[in-house]
mmCIF file of C-alpha atoms in Angstrom:
data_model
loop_
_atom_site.group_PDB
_atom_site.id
_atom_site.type_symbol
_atom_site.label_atom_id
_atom_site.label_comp_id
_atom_site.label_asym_id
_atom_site.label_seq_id
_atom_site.Cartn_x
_atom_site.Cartn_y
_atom_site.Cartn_z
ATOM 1 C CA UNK A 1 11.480 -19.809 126.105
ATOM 2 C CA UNK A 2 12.592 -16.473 124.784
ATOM 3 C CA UNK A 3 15.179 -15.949 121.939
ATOM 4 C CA UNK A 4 16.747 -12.726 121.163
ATOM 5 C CA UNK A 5 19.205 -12.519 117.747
ATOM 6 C CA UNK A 6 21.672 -9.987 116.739
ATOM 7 C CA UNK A 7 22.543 -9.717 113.011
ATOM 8 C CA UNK A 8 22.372 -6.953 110.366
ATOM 9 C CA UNK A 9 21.484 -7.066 106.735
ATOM 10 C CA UNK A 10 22.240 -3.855 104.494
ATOM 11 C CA UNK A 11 23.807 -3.156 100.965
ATOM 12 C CA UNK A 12 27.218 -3.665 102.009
ATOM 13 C CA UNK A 13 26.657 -6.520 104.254
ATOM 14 C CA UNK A 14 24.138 -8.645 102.191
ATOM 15 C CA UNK A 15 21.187 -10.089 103.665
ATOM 16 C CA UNK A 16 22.729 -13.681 103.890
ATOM 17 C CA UNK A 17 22.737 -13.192 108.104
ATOM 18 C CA UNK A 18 19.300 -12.206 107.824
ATOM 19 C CA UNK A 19 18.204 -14.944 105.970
ATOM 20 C CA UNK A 20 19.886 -17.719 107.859
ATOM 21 C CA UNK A 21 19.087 -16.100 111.535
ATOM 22 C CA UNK A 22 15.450 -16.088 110.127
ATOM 23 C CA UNK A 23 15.281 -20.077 108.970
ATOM 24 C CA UNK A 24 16.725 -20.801 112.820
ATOM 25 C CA UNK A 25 13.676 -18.111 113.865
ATOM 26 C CA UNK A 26 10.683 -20.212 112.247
ATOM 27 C CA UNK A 27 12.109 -23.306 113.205
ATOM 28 C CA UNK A 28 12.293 -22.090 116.854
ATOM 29 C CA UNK A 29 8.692 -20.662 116.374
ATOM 30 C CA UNK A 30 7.390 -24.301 115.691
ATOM 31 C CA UNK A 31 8.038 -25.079 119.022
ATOM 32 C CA UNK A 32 6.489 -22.445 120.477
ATOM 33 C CA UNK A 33 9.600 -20.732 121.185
ATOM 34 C CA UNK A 34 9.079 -16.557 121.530
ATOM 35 C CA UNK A 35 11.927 -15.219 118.845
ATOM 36 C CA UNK A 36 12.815 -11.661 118.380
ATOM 37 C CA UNK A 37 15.863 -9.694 116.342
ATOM 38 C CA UNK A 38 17.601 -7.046 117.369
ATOM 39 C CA UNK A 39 19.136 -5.112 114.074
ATOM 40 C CA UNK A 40 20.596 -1.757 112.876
ATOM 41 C CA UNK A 41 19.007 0.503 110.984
ATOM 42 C CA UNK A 42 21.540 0.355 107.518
ATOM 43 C CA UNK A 43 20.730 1.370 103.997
ATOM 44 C CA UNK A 44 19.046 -1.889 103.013
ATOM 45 C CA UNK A 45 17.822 -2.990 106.703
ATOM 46 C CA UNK A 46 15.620 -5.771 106.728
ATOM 47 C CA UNK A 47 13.334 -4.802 109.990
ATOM 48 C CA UNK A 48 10.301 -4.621 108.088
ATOM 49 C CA UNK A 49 10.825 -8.046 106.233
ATOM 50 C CA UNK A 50 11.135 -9.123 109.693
ATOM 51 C CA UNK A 51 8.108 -7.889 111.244
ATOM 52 C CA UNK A 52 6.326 -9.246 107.898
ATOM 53 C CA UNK A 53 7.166 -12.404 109.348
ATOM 54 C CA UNK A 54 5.793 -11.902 112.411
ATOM 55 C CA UNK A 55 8.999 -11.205 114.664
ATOM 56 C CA UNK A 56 9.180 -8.612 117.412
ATOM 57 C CA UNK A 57 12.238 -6.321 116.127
ATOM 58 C CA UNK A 58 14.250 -3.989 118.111
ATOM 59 C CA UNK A 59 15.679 -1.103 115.886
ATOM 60 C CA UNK A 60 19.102 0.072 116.727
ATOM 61 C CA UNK A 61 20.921 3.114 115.219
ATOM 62 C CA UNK A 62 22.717 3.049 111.786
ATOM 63 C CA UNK A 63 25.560 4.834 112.714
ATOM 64 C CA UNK A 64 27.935 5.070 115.640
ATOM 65 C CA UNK A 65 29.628 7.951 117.036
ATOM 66 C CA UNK A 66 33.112 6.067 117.128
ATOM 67 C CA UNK A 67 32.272 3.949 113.736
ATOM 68 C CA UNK A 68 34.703 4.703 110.506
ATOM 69 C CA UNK A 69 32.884 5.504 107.354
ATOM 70 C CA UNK A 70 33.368 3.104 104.614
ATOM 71 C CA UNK A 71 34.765 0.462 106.454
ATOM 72 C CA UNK A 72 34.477 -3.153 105.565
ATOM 73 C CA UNK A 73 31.853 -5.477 106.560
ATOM 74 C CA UNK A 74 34.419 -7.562 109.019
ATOM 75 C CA UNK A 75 35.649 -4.814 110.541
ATOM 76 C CA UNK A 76 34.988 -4.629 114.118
ATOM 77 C CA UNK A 77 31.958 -2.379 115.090
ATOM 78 C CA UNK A 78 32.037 -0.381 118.754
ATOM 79 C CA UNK A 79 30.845 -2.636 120.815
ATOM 80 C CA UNK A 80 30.463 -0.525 123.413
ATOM 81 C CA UNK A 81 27.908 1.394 121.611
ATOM 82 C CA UNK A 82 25.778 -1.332 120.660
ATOM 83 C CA UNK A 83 25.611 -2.976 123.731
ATOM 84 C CA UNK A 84 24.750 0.763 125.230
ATOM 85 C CA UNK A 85 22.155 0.862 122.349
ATOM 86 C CA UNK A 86 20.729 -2.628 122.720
ATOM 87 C CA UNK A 87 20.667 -2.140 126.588
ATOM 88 C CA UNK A 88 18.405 0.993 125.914
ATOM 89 C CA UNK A 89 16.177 -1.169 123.137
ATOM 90 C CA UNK A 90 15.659 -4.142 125.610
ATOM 91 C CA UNK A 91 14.827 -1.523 129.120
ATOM 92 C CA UNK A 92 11.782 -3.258 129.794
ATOM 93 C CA UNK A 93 12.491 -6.753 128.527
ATOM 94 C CA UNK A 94 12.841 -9.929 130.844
ATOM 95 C CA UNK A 95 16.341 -11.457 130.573
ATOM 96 C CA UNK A 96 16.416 -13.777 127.581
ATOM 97 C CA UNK A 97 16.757 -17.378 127.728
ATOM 98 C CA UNK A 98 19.171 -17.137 124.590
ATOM 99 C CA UNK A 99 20.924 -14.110 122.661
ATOM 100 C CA UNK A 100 22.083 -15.226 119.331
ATOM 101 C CA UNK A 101 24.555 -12.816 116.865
ATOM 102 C CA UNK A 102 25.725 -13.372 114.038
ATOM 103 C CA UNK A 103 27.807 -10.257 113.378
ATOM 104 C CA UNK A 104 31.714 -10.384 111.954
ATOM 105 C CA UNK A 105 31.976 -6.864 113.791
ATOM 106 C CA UNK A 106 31.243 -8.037 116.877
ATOM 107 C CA UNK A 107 33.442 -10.650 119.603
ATOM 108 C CA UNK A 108 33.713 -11.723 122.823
ATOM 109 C CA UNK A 109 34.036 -8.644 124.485
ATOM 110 C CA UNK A 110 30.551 -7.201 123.132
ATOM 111 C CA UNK A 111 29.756 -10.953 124.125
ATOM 112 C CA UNK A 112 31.100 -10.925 127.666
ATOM 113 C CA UNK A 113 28.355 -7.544 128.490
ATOM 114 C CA UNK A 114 25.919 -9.327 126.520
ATOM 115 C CA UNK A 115 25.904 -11.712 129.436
ATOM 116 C CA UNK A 116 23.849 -9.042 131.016
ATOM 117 C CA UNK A 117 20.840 -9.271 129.210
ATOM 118 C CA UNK A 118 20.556 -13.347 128.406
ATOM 119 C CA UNK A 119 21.188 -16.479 130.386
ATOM 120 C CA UNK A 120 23.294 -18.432 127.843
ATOM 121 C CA UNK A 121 24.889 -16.930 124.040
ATOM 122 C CA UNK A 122 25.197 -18.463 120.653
ATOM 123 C CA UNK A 123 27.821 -16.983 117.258
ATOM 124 C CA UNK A 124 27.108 -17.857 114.003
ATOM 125 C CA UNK A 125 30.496 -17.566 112.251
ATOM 126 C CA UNK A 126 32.586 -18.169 108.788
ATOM 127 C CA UNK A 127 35.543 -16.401 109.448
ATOM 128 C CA UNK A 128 37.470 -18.092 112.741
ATOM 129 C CA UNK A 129 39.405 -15.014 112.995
ATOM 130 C CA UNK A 130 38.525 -13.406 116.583
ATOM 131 C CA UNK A 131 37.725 -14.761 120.078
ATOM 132 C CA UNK A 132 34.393 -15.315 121.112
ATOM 133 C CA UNK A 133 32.707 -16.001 124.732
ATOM 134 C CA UNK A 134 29.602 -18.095 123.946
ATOM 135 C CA UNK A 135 28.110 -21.358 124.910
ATOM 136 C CA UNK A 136 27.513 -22.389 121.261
ATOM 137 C CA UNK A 137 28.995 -21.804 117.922
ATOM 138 C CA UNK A 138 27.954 -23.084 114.328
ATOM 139 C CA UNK A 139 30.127 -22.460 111.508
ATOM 140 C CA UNK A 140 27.999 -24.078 108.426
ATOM 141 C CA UNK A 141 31.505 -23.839 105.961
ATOM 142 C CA UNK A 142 32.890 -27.205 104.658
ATOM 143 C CA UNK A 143 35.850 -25.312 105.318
ATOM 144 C CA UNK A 144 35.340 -25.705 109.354
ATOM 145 C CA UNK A 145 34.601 -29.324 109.078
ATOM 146 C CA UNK A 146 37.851 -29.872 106.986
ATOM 147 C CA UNK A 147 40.528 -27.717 108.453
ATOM 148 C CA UNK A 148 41.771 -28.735 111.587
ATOM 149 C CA UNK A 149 39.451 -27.402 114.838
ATOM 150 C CA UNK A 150 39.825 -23.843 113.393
ATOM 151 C CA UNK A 151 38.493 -22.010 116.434
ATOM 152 C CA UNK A 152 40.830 -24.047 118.937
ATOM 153 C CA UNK A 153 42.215 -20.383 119.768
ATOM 154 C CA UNK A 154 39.065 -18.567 119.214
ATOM 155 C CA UNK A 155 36.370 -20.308 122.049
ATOM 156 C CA UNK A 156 36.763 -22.126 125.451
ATOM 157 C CA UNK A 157 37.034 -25.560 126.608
ATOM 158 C CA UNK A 158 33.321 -25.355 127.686
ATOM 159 C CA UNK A 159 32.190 -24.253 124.032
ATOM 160 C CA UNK A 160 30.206 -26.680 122.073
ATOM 161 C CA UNK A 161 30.859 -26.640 118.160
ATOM 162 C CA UNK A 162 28.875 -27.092 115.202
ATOM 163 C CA UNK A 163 30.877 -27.044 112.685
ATOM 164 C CA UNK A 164 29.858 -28.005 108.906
ATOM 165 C CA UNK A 165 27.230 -28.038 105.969
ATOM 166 C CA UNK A 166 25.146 -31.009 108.317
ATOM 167 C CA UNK A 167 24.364 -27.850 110.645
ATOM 168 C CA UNK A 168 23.454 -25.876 107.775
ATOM 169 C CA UNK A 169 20.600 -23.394 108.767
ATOM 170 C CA UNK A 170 18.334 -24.546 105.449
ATOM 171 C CA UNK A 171 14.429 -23.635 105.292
ATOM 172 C CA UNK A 172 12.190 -27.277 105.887
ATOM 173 C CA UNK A 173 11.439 -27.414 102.041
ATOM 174 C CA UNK A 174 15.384 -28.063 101.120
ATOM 175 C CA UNK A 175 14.537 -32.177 102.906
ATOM 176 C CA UNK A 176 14.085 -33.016 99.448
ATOM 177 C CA UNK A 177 14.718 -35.302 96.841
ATOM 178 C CA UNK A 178 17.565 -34.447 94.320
ATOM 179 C CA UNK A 179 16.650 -32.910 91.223
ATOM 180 C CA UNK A 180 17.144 -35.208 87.806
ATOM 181 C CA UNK A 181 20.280 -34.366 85.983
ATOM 182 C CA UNK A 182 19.706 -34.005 82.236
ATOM 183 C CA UNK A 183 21.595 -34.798 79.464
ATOM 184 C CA UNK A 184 20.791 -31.507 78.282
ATOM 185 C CA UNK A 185 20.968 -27.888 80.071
ATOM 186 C CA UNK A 186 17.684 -26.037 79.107
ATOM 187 C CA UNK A 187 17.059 -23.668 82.320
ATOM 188 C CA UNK A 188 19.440 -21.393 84.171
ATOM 189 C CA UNK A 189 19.344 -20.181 87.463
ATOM 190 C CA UNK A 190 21.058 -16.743 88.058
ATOM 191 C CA UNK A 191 21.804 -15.040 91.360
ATOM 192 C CA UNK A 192 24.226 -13.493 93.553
ATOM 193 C CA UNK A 193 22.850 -12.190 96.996
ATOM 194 C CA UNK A 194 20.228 -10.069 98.215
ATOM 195 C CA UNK A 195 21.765 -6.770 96.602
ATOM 196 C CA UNK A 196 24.719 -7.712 94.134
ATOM 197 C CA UNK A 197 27.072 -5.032 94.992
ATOM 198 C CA UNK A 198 29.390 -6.553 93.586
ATOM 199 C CA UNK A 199 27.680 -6.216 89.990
ATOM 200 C CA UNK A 200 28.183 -10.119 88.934
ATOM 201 C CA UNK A 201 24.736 -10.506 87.796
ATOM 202 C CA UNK A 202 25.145 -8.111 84.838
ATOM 203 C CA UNK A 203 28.582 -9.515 84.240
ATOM 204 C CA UNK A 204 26.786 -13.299 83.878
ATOM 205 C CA UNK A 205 24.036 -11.955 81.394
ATOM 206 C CA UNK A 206 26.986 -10.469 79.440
ATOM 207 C CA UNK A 207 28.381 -14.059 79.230
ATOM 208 C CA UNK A 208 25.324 -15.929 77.934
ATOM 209 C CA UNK A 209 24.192 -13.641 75.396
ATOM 210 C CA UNK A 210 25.405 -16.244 73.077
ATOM 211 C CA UNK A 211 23.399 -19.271 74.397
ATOM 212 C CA UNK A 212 19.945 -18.799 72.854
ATOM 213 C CA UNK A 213 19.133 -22.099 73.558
ATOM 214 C CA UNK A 214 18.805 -21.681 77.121
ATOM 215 C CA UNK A 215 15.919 -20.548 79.525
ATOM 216 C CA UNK A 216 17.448 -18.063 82.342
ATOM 217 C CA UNK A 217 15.666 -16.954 85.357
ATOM 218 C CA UNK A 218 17.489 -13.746 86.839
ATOM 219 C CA UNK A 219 17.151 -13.101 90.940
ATOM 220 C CA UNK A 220 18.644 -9.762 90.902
ATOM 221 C CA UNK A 221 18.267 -8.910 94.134
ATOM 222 C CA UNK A 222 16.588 -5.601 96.077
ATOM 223 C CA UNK A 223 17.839 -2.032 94.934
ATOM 224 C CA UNK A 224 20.504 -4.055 91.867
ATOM 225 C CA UNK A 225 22.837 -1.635 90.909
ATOM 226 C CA UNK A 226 22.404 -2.409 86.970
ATOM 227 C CA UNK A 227 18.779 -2.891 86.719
ATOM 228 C CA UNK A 228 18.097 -0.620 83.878
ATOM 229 C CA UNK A 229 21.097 -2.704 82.063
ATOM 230 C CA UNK A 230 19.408 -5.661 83.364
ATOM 231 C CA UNK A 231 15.924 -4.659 81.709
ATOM 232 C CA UNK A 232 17.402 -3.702 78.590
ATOM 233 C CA UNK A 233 19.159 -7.262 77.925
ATOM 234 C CA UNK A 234 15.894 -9.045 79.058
ATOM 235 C CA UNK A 235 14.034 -7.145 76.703
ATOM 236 C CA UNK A 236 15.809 -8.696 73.656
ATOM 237 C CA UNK A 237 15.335 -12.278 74.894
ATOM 238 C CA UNK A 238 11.552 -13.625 75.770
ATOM 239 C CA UNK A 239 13.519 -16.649 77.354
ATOM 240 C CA UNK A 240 14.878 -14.429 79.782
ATOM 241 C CA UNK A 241 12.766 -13.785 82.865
ATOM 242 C CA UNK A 242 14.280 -10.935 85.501
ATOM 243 C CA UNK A 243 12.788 -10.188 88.917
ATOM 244 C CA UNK A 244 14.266 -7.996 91.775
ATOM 245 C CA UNK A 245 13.196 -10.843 94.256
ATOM 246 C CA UNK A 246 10.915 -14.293 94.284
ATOM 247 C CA UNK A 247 8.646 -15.865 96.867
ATOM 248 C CA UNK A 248 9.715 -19.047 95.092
ATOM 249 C CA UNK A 249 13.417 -19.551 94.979
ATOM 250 C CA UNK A 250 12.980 -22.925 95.919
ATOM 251 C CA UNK A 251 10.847 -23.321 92.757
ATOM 252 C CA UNK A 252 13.326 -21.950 90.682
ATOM 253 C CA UNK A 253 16.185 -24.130 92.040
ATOM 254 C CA UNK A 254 14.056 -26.787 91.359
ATOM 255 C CA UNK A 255 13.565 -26.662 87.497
ATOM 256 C CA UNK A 256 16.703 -25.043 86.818
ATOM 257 C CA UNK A 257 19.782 -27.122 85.180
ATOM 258 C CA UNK A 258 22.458 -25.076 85.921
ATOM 259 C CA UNK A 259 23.316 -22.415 88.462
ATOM 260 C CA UNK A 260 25.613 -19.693 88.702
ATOM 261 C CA UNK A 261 26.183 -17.403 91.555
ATOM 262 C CA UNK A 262 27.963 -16.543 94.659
ATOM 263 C CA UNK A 263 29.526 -18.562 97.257
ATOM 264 C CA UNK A 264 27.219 -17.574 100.440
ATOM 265 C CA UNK A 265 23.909 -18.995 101.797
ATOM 266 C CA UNK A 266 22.673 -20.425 98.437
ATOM 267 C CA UNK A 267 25.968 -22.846 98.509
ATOM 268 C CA UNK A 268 23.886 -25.001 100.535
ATOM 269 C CA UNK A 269 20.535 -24.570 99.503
ATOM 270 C CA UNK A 270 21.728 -25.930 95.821
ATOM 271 C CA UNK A 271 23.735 -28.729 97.701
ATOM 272 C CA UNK A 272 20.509 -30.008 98.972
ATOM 273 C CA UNK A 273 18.735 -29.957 95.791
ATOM 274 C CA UNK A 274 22.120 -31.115 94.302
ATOM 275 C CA UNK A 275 21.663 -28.371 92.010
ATOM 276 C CA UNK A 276 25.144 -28.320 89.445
ATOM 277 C CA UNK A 277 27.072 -24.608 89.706
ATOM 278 C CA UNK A 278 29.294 -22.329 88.652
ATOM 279 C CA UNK A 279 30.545 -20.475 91.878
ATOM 280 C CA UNK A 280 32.011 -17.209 91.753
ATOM 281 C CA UNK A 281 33.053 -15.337 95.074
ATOM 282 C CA UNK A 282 31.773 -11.852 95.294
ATOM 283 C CA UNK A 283 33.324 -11.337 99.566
ATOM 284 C CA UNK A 284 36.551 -11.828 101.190
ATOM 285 C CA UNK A 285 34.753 -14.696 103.567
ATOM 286 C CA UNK A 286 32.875 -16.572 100.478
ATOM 287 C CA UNK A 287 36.701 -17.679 98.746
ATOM 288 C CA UNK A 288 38.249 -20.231 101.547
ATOM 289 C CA UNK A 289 34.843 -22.491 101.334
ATOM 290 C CA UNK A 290 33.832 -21.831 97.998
ATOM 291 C CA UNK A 291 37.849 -22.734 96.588
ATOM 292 C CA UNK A 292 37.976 -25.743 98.999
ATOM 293 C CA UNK A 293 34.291 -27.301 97.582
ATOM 294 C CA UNK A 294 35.763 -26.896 93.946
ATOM 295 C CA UNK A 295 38.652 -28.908 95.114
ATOM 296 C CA UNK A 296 36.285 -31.484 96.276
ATOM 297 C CA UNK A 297 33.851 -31.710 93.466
ATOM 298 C CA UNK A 298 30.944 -29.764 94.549
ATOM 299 C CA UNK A 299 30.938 -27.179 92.037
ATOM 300 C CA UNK A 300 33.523 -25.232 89.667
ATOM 301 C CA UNK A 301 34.822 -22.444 91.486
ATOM 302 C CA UNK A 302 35.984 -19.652 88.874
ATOM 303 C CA UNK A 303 37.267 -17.493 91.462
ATOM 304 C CA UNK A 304 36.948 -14.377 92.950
ATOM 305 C CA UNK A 305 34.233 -11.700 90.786
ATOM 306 C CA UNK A 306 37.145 -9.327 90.022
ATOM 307 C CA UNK A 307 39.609 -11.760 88.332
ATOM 308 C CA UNK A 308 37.022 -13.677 86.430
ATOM 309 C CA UNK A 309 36.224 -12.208 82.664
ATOM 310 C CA UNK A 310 32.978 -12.841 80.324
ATOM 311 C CA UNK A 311 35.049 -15.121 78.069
ATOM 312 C CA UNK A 312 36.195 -17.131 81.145
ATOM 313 C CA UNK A 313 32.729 -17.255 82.234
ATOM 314 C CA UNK A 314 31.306 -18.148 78.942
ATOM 315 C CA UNK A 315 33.790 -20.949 78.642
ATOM 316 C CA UNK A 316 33.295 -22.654 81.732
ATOM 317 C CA UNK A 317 29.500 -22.248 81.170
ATOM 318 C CA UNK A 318 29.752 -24.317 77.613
ATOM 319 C CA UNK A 319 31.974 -26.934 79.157
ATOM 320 C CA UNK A 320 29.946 -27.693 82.083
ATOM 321 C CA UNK A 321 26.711 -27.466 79.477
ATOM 322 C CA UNK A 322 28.424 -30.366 77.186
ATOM 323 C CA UNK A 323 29.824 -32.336 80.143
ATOM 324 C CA UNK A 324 25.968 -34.357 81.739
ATOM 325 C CA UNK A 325 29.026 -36.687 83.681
ATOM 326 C CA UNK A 326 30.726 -33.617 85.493
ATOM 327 C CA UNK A 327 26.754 -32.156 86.597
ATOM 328 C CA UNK A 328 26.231 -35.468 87.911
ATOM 329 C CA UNK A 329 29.326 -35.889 89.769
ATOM 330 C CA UNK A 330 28.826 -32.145 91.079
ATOM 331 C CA UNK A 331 25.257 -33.569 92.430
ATOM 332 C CA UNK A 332 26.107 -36.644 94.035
ATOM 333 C CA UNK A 333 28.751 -35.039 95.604
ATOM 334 C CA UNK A 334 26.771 -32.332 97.238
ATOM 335 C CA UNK A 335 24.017 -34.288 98.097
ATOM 336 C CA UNK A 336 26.503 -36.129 100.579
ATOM 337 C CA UNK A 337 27.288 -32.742 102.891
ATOM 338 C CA UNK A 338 23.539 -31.482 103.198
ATOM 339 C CA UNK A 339 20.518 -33.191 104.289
ATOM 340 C CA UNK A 340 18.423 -29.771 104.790
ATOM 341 C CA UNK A 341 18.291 -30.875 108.817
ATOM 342 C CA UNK A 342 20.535 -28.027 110.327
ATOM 343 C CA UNK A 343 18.405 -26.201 111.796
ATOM 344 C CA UNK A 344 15.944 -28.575 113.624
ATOM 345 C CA UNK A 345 20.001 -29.776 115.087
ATOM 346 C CA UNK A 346 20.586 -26.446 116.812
ATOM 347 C CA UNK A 347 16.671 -25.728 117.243
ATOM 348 C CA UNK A 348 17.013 -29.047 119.424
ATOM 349 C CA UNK A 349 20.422 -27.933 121.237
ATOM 350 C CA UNK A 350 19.083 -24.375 122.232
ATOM 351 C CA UNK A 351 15.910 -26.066 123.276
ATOM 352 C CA UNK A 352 17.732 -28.563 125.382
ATOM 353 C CA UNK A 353 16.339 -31.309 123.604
ATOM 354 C CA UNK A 354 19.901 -32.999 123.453
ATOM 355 C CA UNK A 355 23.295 -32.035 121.966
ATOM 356 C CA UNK A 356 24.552 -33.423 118.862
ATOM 357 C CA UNK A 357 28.106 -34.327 119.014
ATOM 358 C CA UNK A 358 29.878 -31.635 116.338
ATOM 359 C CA UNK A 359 32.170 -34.335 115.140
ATOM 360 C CA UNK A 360 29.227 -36.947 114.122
ATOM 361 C CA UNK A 361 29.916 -37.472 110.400
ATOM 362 C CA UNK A 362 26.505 -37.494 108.412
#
């Protein structure tokens, strides 16, 4: 059986596609499934992570003739182009058995020639904002399991749906036991993506400069835009340990307390562990999901990064420190929406194995 996936990872897109496309790779890989990625070439690409890993990568061109300069990351890409370019990448390939993307620039119509080069097609989505021509789609947002069949308009009656954090595409380590709830914080966790554009992480340290009490790991993330700053507040505090990146996130999730970061992939990493957080939204498609899990107990949601000061931040960091009953609630709660199975679910459906119903409850 022979996968193909689409997805992109740069500085303005984040690596979060990357990293979830990848857990769905290695679980494919386990049964014996040939998986390879097809990605642009983007300031911040992640081809050679890829081919660390042991994936067959197909590089396709960072910029397009008919693309506008500085647009967002949901703004639709010509899909003419990269179909053209893909076509050209995948000349001497046998038709695939699946083609995967996970891509807010791209729809059904880049779907519909994709047909070309794959038997059947899969979309990874958050957004349930364009139409899509696929066999299969997984939205991993509580916010698609809660609002009412929010791609009704967006797929066909012959689409199959996976929709909510049970399909969430978590690495095999995250089918784990909860982590113990203290009465006391003592380590936090700090991270915001695979880049922080957005500039949040320097805007936490800034809030808990006055709790010298605490142990903080800092993720930064590849290329940060405030390392220097960064370095220079680390410096002060020996408690304070900063690293670009970590072959042991899972670690740090682990023997953290508290975490505070973004509203993307890591949502449901820390659900599994049912890892207490402070969420603040650094994209447009993080605030619908990460606002809706606040409402239901999962973690505080501050808001969106630009609306959200260093006082607010330092307040809601000392009330969820002196409040053990809240961090447990947060936990329990969590722990209900993940079990850290998703991907072996749509491993299974793409294999053929059988086809989970996308309304079973967990």
């Amino acid at each position: 059986m022979r996968v193909l996936i689409r997805a992109d990872a740069s500085i303005a897109i984040g690596s979060g596609h990357i990293a979830r496309c990848l857990t769905l790779a290695h679980t494919l890989r386990k049964q014996q499934v040939d998986v390879q990625f097809a990605c642009r070439q983007l300031p911040g690409h992640a081809l050679q992570r890829l081919r660390d890993a042991g994936f067959v990568t197909h590089a396709l061109p960072g910029h397009y003739v008919q693309e506008h300069s500085g647009a967002d990351i949901e703004a639709a890409l010509p899909w003419q182009e990269d179909i053209y370019a893909l076509g050209e990448q995948l000349a001497d390939e046998p038709t695939f058995d699946w083609l995967i993307v996970d891509h807010y620039g791209l729809d059904a119509r880049w779907e519909t020639a994709a047909r070309q080069l794959t038997h059947r097609l899969m979309a990874i989505d958050d957004l349930a904002n364009r139409p899509h021509a696929v066999d299969v789609l997984l939205d991993q947002n509580y916010s698609a399991q809660v609002l009412d069949n929010p791609y009704a308009q967006w797929v066909g009656a012959s689409c199959q749906t996976f929709l909510g954090p049970r399909f969430a595409l978590l690495r095999e380590e995250f089918q784990c036991a909860a982590i113990a709830i203290k009465p006391r914080v003592e380590r936090v966790l700090v991270n915001f993506g695979g880049f922080d554009a957005a500039h949040q992480v320097h805007a936490t340290l800034l809030a808990l400069k006055g709790f010298d009490d605490l142990s903080v790991d800092i993720v930064a993330g590849l290329h940060n835009p405030d390392w220097e700053a960064l370095q220079a507040l680390c410096a002060e505090r020996p408690n304070w340990y900063l690293q670009a990146l970590t072959d042991d996130f899972f670690g740090l999730m682990q023997r953290a307390d508290l975490f505070i970061g973004a509203g993307g992939g890591t949502t449901w990493e820390r659900a599994a562990l049912g890892l207490p957080t402070l969420c603040i939204s650094v994209a447009h498609n993080q605030a619908l999901n990460a606002r809706l899990l606040g409402q239901a107990g999962v973690h505080r949601y501050l808001g969106p990064h630009e609306c959200v000061t260093t006082e607010q931040l330092t307040h809601a960091i000392r009330d969820l420190i002196a409040d053990p009953a809240q961090r447990l609630s947060m936990a329990e709660r969590s722990r209900v929406l993940v079990d850290g199975c998703g991907a072996e679910r749509l491993a299974n459906t793409l294999i053929g194995h059988e086809f989970f119903a996308a309304s079973e409850q967990p």
